[in-house]
Short mmCIF file of C-alpha atoms in Angstrom, two decimals:
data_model
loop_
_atom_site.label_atom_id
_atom_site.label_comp_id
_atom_site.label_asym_id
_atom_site.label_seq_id
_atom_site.Cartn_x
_atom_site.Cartn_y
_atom_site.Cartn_z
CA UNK H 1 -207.08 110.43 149.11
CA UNK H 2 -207.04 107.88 146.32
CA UNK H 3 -209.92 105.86 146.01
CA UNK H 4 -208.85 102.06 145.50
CA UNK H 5 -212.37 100.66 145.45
CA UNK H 6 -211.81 97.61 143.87
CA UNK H 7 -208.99 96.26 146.54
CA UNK H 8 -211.30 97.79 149.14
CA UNK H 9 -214.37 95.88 147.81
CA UNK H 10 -211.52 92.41 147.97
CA UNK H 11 -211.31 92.91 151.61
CA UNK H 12 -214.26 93.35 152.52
CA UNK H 13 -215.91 90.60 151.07
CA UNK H 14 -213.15 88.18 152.61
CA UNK H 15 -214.06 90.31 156.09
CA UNK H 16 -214.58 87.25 158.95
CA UNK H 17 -213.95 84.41 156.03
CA UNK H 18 -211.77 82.71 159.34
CA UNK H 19 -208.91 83.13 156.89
CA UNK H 20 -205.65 84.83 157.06
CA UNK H 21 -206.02 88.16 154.21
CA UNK H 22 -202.02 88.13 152.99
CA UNK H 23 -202.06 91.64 150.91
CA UNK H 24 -198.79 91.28 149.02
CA UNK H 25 -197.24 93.51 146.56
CA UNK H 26 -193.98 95.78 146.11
CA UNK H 27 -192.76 98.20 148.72
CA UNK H 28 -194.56 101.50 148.44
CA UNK H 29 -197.50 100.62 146.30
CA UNK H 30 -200.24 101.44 148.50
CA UNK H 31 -200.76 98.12 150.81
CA UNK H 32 -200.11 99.94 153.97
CA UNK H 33 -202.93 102.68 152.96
CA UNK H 34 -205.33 100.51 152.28
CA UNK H 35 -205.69 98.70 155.25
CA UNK H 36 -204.38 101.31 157.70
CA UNK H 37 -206.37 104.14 156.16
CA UNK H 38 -209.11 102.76 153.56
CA UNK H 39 -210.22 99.81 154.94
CA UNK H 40 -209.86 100.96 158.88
CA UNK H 41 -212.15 103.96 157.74
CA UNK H 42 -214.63 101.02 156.25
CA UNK H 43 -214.48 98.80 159.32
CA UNK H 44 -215.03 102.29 161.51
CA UNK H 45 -217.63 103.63 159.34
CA UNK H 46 -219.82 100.42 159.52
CA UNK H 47 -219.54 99.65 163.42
CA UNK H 48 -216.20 98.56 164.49
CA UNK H 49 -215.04 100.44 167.47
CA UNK H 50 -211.22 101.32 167.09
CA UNK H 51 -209.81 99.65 170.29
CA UNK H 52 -211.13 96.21 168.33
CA UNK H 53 -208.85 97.26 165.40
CA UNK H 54 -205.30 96.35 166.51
CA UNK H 55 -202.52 97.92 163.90
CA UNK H 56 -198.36 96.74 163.95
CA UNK H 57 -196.53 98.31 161.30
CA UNK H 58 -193.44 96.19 161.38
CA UNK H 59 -191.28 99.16 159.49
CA UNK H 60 -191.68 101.81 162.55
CA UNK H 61 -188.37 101.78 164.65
CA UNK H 62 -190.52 101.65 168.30
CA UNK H 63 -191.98 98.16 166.78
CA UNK H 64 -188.41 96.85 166.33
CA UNK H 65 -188.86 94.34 169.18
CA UNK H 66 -191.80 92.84 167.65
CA UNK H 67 -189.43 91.73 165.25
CA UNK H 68 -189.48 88.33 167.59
CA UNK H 69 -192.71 86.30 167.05
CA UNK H 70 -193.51 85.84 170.67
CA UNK H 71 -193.25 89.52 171.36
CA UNK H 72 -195.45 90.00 168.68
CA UNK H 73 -198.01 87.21 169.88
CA UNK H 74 -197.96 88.66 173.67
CA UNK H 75 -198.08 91.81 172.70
CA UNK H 76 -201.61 91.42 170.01
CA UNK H 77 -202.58 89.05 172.72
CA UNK H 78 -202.53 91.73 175.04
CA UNK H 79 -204.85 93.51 173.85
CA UNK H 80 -207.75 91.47 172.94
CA UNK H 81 -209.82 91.95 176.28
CA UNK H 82 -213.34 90.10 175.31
CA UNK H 83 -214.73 87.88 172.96
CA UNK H 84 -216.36 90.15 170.45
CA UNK H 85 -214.53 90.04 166.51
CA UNK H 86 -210.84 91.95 166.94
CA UNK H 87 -209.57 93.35 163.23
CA UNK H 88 -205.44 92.56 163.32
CA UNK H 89 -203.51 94.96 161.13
CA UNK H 90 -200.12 94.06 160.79
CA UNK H 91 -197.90 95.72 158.11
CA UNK H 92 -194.54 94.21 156.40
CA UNK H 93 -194.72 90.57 157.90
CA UNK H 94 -191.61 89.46 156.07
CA UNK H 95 -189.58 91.35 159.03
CA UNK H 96 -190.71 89.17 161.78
CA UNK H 97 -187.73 86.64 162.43
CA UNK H 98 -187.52 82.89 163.46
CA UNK H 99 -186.51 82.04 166.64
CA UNK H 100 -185.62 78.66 168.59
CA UNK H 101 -188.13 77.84 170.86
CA UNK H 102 -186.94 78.67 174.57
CA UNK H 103 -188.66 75.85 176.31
CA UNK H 104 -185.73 73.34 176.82
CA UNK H 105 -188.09 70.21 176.50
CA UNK H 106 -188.66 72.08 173.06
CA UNK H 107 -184.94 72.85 172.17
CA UNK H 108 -184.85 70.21 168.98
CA UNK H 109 -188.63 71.65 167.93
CA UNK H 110 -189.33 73.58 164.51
CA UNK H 111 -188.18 77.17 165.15
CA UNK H 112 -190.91 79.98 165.98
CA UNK H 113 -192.03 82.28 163.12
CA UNK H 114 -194.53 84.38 161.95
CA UNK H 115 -196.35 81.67 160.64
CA UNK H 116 -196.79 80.28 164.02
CA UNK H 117 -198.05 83.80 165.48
CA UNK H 118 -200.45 83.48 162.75
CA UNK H 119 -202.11 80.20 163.51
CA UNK H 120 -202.14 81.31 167.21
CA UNK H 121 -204.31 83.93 167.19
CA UNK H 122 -206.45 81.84 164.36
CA UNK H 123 -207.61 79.80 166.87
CA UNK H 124 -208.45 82.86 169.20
CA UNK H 125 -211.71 82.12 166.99
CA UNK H 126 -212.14 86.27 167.29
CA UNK H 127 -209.26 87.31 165.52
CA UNK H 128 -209.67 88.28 162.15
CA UNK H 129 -206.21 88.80 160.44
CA UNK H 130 -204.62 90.86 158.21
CA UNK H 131 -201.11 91.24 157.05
CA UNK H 132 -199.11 92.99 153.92
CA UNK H 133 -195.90 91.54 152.66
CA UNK H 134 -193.26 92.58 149.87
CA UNK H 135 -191.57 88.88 149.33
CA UNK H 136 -193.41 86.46 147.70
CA UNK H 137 -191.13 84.18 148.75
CA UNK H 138 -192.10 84.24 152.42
CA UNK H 139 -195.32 84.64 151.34
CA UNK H 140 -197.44 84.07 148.55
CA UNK H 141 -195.59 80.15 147.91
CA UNK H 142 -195.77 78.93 151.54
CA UNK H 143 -199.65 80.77 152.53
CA UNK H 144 -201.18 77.27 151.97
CA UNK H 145 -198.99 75.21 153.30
CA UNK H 146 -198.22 77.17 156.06
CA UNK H 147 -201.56 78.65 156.84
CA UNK H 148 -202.53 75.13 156.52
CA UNK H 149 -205.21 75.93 153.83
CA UNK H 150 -206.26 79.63 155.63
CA UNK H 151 -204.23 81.69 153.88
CA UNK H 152 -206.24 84.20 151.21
CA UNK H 153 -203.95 86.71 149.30
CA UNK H 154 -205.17 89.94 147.65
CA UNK H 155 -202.30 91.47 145.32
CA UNK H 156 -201.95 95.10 145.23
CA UNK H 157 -200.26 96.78 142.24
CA UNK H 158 -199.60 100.31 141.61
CA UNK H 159 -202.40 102.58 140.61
CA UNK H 160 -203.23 101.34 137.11
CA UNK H 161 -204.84 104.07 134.63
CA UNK H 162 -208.33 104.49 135.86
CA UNK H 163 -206.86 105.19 139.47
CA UNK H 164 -204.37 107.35 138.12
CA UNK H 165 -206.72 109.72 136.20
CA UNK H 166 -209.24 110.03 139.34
CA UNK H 167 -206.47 112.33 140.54
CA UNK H 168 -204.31 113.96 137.47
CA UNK H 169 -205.69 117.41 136.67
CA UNK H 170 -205.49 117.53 132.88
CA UNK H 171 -206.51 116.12 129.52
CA UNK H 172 -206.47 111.93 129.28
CA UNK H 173 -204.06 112.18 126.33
CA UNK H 174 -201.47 114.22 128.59
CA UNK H 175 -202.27 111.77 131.36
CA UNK H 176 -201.47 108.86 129.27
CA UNK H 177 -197.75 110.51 128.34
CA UNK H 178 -197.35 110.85 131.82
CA UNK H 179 -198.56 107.47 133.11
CA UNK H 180 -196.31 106.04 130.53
CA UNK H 181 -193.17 107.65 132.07
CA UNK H 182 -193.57 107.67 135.60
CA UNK H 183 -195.96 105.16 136.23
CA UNK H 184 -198.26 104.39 139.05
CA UNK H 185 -196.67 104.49 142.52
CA UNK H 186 -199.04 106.95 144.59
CA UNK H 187 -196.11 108.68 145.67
CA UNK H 188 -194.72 109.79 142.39
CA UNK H 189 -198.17 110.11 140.76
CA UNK H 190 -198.17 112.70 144.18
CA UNK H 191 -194.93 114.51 143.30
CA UNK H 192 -195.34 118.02 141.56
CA UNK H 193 -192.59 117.73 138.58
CA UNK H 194 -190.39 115.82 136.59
CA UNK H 195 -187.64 116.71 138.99
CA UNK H 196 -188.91 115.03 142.09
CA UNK H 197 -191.15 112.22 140.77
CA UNK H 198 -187.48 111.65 138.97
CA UNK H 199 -185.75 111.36 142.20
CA UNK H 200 -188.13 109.60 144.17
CA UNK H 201 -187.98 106.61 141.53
CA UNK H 202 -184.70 106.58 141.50
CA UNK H 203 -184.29 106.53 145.23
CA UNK H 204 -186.86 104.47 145.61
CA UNK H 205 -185.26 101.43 143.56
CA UNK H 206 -181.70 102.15 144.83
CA UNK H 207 -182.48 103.02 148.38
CA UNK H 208 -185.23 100.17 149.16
CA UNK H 209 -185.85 97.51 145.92
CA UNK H 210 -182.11 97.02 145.43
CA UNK H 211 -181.33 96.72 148.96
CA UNK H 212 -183.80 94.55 150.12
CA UNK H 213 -183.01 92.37 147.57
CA UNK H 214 -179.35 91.89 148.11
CA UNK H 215 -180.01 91.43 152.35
CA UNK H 216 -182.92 88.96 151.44
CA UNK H 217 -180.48 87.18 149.06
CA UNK H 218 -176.67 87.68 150.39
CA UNK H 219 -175.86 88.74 147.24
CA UNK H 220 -172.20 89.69 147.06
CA UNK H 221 -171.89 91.29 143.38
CA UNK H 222 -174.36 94.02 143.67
CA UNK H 223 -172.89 95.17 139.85
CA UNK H 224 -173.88 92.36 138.43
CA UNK H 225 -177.08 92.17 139.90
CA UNK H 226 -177.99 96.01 138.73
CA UNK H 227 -177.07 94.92 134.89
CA UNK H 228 -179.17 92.05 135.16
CA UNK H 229 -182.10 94.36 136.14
CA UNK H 230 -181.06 97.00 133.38
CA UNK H 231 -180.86 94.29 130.66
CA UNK H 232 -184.42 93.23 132.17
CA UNK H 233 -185.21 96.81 131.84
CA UNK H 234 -183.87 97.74 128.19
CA UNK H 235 -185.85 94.32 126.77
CA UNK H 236 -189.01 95.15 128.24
CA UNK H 237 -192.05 93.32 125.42
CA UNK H 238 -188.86 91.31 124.11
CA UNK H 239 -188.07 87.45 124.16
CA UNK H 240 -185.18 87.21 126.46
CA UNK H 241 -183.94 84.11 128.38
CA UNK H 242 -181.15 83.42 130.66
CA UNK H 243 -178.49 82.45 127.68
CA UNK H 244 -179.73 85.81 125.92
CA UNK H 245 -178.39 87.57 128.88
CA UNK H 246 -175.43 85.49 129.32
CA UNK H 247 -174.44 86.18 126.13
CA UNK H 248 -174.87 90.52 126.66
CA UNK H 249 -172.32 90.40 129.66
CA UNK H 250 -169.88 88.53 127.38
CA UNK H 251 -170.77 90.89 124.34
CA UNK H 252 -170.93 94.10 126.01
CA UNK H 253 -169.46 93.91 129.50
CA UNK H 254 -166.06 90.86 128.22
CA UNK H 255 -167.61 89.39 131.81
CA UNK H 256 -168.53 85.90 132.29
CA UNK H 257 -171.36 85.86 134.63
CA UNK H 258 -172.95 81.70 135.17
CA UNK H 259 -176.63 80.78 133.63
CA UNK H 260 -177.58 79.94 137.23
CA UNK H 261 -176.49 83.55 138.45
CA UNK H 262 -178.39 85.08 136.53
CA UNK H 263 -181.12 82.69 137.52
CA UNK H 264 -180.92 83.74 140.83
CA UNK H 265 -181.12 86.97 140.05
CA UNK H 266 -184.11 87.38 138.45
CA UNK H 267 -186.22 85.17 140.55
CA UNK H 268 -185.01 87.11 143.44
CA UNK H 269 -186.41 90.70 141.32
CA UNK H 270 -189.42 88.16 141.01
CA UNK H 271 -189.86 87.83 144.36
CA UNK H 272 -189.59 91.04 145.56
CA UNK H 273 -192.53 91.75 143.06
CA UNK H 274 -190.27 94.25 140.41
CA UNK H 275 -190.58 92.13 137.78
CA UNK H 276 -192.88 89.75 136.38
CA UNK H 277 -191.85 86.78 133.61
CA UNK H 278 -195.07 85.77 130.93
CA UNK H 279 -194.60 82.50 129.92
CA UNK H 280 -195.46 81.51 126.28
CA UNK H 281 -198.11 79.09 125.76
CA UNK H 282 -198.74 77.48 122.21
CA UNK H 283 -202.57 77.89 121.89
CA UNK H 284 -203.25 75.08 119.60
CA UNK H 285 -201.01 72.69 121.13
CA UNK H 286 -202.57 73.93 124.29
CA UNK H 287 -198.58 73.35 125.87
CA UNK H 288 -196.56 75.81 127.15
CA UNK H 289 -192.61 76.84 126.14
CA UNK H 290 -190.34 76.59 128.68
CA UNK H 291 -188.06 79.41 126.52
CA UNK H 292 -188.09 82.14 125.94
CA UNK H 293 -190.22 84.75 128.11
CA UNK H 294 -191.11 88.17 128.29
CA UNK H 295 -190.33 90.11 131.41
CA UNK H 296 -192.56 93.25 132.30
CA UNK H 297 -192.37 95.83 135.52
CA UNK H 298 -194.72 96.43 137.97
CA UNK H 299 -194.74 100.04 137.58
CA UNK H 300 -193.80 101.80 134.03
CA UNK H 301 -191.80 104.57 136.28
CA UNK H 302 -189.72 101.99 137.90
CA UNK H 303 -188.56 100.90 134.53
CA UNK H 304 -187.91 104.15 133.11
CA UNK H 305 -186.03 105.34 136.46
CA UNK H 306 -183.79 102.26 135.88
CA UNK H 307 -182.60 103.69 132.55
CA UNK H 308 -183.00 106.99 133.66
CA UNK H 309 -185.58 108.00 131.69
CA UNK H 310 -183.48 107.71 128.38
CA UNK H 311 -185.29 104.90 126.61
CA UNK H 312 -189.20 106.18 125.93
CA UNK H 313 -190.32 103.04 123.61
CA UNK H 314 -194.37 103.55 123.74
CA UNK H 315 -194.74 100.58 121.96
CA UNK H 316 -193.22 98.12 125.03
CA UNK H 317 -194.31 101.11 127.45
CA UNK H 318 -197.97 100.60 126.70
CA UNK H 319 -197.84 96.85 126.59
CA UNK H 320 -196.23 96.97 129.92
CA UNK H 321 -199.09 98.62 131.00
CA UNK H 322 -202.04 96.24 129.47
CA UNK H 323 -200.00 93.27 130.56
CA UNK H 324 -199.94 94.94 134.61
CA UNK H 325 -203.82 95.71 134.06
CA UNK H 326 -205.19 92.29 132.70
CA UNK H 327 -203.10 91.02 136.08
CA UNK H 328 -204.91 93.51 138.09
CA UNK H 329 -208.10 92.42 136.95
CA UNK H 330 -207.27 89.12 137.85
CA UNK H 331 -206.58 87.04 134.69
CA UNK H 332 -203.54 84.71 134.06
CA UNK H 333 -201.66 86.25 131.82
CA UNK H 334 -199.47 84.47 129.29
CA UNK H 335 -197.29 85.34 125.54
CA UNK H 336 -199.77 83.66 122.62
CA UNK H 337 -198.14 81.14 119.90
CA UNK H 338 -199.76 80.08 117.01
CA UNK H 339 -197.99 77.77 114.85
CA UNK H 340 -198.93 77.27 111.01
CA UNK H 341 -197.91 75.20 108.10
CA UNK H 342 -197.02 77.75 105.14
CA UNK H 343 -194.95 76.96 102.33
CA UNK H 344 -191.52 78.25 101.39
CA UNK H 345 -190.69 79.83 97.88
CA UNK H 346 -189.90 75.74 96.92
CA UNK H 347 -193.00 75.12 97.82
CA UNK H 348 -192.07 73.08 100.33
CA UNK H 349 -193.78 72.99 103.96
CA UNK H 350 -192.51 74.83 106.99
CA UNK H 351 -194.00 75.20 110.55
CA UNK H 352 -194.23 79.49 111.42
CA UNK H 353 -195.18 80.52 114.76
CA UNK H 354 -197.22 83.58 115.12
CA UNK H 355 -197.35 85.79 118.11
CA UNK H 356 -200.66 86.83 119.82
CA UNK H 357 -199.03 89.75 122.85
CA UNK H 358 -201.61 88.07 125.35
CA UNK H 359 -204.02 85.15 126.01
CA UNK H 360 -205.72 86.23 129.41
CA UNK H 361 -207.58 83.85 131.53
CA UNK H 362 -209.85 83.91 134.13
CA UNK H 363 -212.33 81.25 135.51
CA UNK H 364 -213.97 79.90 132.18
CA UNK H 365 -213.01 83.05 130.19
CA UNK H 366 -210.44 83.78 127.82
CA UNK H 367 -209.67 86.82 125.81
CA UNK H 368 -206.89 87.38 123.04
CA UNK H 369 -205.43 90.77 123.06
CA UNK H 370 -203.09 92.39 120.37
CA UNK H 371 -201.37 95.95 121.70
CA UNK H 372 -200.45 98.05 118.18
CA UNK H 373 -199.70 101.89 118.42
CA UNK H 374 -201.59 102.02 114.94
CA UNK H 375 -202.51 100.02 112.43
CA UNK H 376 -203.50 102.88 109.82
CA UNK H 377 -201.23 100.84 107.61
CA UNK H 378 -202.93 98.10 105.35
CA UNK H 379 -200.23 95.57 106.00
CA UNK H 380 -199.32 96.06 109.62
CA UNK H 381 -202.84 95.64 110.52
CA UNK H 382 -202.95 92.29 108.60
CA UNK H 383 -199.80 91.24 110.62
CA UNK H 384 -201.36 91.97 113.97
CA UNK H 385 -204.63 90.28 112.75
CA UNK H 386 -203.54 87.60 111.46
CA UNK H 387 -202.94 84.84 114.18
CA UNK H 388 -206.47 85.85 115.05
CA UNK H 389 -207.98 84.44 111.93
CA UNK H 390 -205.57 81.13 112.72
CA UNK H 391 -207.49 80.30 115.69
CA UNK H 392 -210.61 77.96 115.22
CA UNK H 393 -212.54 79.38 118.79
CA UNK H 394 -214.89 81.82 119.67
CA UNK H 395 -213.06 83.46 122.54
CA UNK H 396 -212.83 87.22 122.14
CA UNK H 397 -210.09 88.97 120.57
CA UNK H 398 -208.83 92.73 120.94
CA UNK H 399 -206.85 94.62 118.70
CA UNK H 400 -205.67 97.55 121.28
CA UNK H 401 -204.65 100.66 119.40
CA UNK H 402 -202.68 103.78 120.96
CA UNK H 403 -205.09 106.70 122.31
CA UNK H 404 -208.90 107.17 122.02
CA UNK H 405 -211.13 105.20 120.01
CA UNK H 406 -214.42 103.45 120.43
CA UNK H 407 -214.69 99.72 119.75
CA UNK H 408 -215.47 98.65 116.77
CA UNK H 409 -216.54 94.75 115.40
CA UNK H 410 -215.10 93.69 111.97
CA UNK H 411 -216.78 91.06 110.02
CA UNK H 412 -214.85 88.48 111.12
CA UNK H 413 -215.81 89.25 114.95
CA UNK H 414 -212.20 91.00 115.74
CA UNK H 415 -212.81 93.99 118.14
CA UNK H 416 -210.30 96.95 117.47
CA UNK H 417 -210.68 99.92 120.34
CA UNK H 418 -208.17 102.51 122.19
CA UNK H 419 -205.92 101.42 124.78
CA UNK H 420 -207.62 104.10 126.93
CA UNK H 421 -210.87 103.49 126.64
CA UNK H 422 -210.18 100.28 127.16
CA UNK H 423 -208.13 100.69 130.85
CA UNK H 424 -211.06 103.49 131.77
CA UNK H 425 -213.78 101.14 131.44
CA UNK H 426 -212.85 98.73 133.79
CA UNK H 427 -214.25 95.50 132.45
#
């Protein structure tokens, strides 16, 4: 079993909170284990008898009929026989469907939805809920609103690093090259060879991502759709943008494909938790750019399956993975601009902006974080330095170098260390 202490050590200290714990994340990253298996086994261990744990997975083909919200609320309902706490389980929430109420005194009412299961059995007053998701859409934007202020979401990602190398049986450096290429979904990280960790990527995305996407959505030009998401995939640590796009179906496809179709389709990848867009904020304007962004994957593997495992760029690889990790260690993660006055050959003034790969936040901390596979050379270190020594704060900043390396402090406070040490160390 994979230990996933730090989501287990979430729950439980939201345990009885009176607030509804939305675990949301991409299809087969683990959500499902860690409350059926990890956090059951907790709730077991420490007192809770197991006919006061009540568990729906939505996705089983004998719960089909909970599908309706008021078979799902009868049949929870059922259960709870006394007054004492009652842990809800209830796995892929985004399947329940609206219906109109039946009550014909109630025919022009809001329809009946999972929301309204929810706030039900909230005021049970013994019912403490918890339910996974995959569609941020359904979930994560309306849990306030909807929830009415009791909605608490814990995101679960695929195993970063740290998790990874509790289980891979070899040296770190080898378990780095693989981590890299097929990424983090337990699964795959499970799977014996290139072969099969190959194929279950692949099916994974074709088989489950791409489909839920296109029923969620209605989408009608599934080809379009897949070259969005390989475009996404090829540009990985690049500036891209909707025109940028627009213009590589015209360029390489002679297709004309609309700026708000492509819109549509990335927020929808967005939703389903695939991909996730870093805005650019201009650090001493304190403002943020609209345009461009930077689009990373939730899972290294899923991106390489995409392109079939033909484009191996460690450089956007490994800054895929730092972006994924600051997020799983809950900062706000955004692309770093620093614009200067220099002047030209004339001598005459021009505004430069300088690039800083991430400015993290969390709470009243900030760190600065430049990912470099080396910076042996004399002048590419001075380039990745260099907005560092344009910024007039005291907020940390990390140089993150490919492999092994122990931190080090230069004179000018700038901390330079190995990308591994610094995703085994936690914080």
């Amino acid at each position: 079993m994979i230990n996933r202490s730090a989501y287990l050590d979430r729950l439980v200290s939201r345990k009885d909170n009176g607030m509804v714990k939305v675990i949301t994340g991409t299809r087969r990253s683990g959500k499902s284990f860690l409350l059926f298996t990890i956090y059951h086994q907790y709730l077991v261990k420490n007192g809770v008898k197991e006919n006061h744990i009540i568990e729906v997975s939505l996705e089983e083909t004998e719960n089909f009929a909970l599908h309706n919200p008021m078979k799902l609320s009868e049949h929870i309902k059922s259960r709870i026989k006394d007054k004492k706490p009652y842990y809800i389980f209830i796995d892929e929430i985004q399947f329940v469907q609206s219906v109109q109420n039946p009550d014909p005194m109630l025919k022009d009412a809001a329809p009946i939805t999972f929301y309204s299961v929810i706030n039900g059995l909230l005021k049970l007053g013994n019912a403490d809920i918890y339910v996974t998701g995959s569609n941020s859409k359904m979930l994560s934007s309306d849990i306030l609103t909807e929830f009415r202020g009791r909605g608490d979401e814990v995101r679960v990602y695929p195993l970063n690093f740290k998790e990874f190398m509790s289980v891979y049986k070899g040296d770190v450096r080898d378990g780095w090259q693989e981590y890299l290429e097929y990424g983090g979904l337990p699964l795959a990280v499970l799977a014996k060879n290139h072969e099969a960790k190959s194929r279950y990527l692949k099916n994974l995305f074709e088989e489950t991502y791409i489909k839920d996407v296109v029923e969620r959505n209605h989408f009608k030009h599934t080809d379009n759709l897949n070259d969005v998401l390989n475009i996404l995939s090829s540009s990985v640590g690049s500036l891209t943008n909707v025109q940028k796009i627009q213009n590589t179906f015209k360029s390489v496809k002679k297709e004309s494909v609309s700026a708000v179709t492509i819109s549509h389709y990335i927020k929808a990848l967005e939703e389903s938790f695939i991909i996730e867009g870093a805005n650019r904020y201009d650090v001493k304007g304190r403002k943020y750019i609209s345009t461009p962004l930077k689009y990373y994957f939730v899972d290294t593997g899923l991106r390489n399956a995409r392109l079939n495992f033909r484009q191996f760029e460690e450089t956007h690889l490994m800054e895929n993975v730092i972006y994924n990790e600051l997020k799983i260690r809950g900062y706000d993660v955004d692309v770093g601009v620093v614009e200067v006055n220099e002047k030209n050959e004339k001598g005459n003034g021009i505004k430069k902006q300088l690039e800083i790969d991430f400015v993290a936040n969390r709470a009243e901390e900030r760190i600065y974080i430049q990912s470099a596979l080396s910076i042996d050379d004399a002048q590419k270190a001075a380039q990745k330095i260099r907005p560092f020594t344009k910024l007039q704060d005291s907020f940390k900043k990390i140089v993150l170098v490919k492999g092994k390396q122990n931190a080090h402090t230069d004179e000018r406070g700038i901390i330079t260390m190995g990308v591994i040490d610094f995703l085994l160390e936690g914080e």
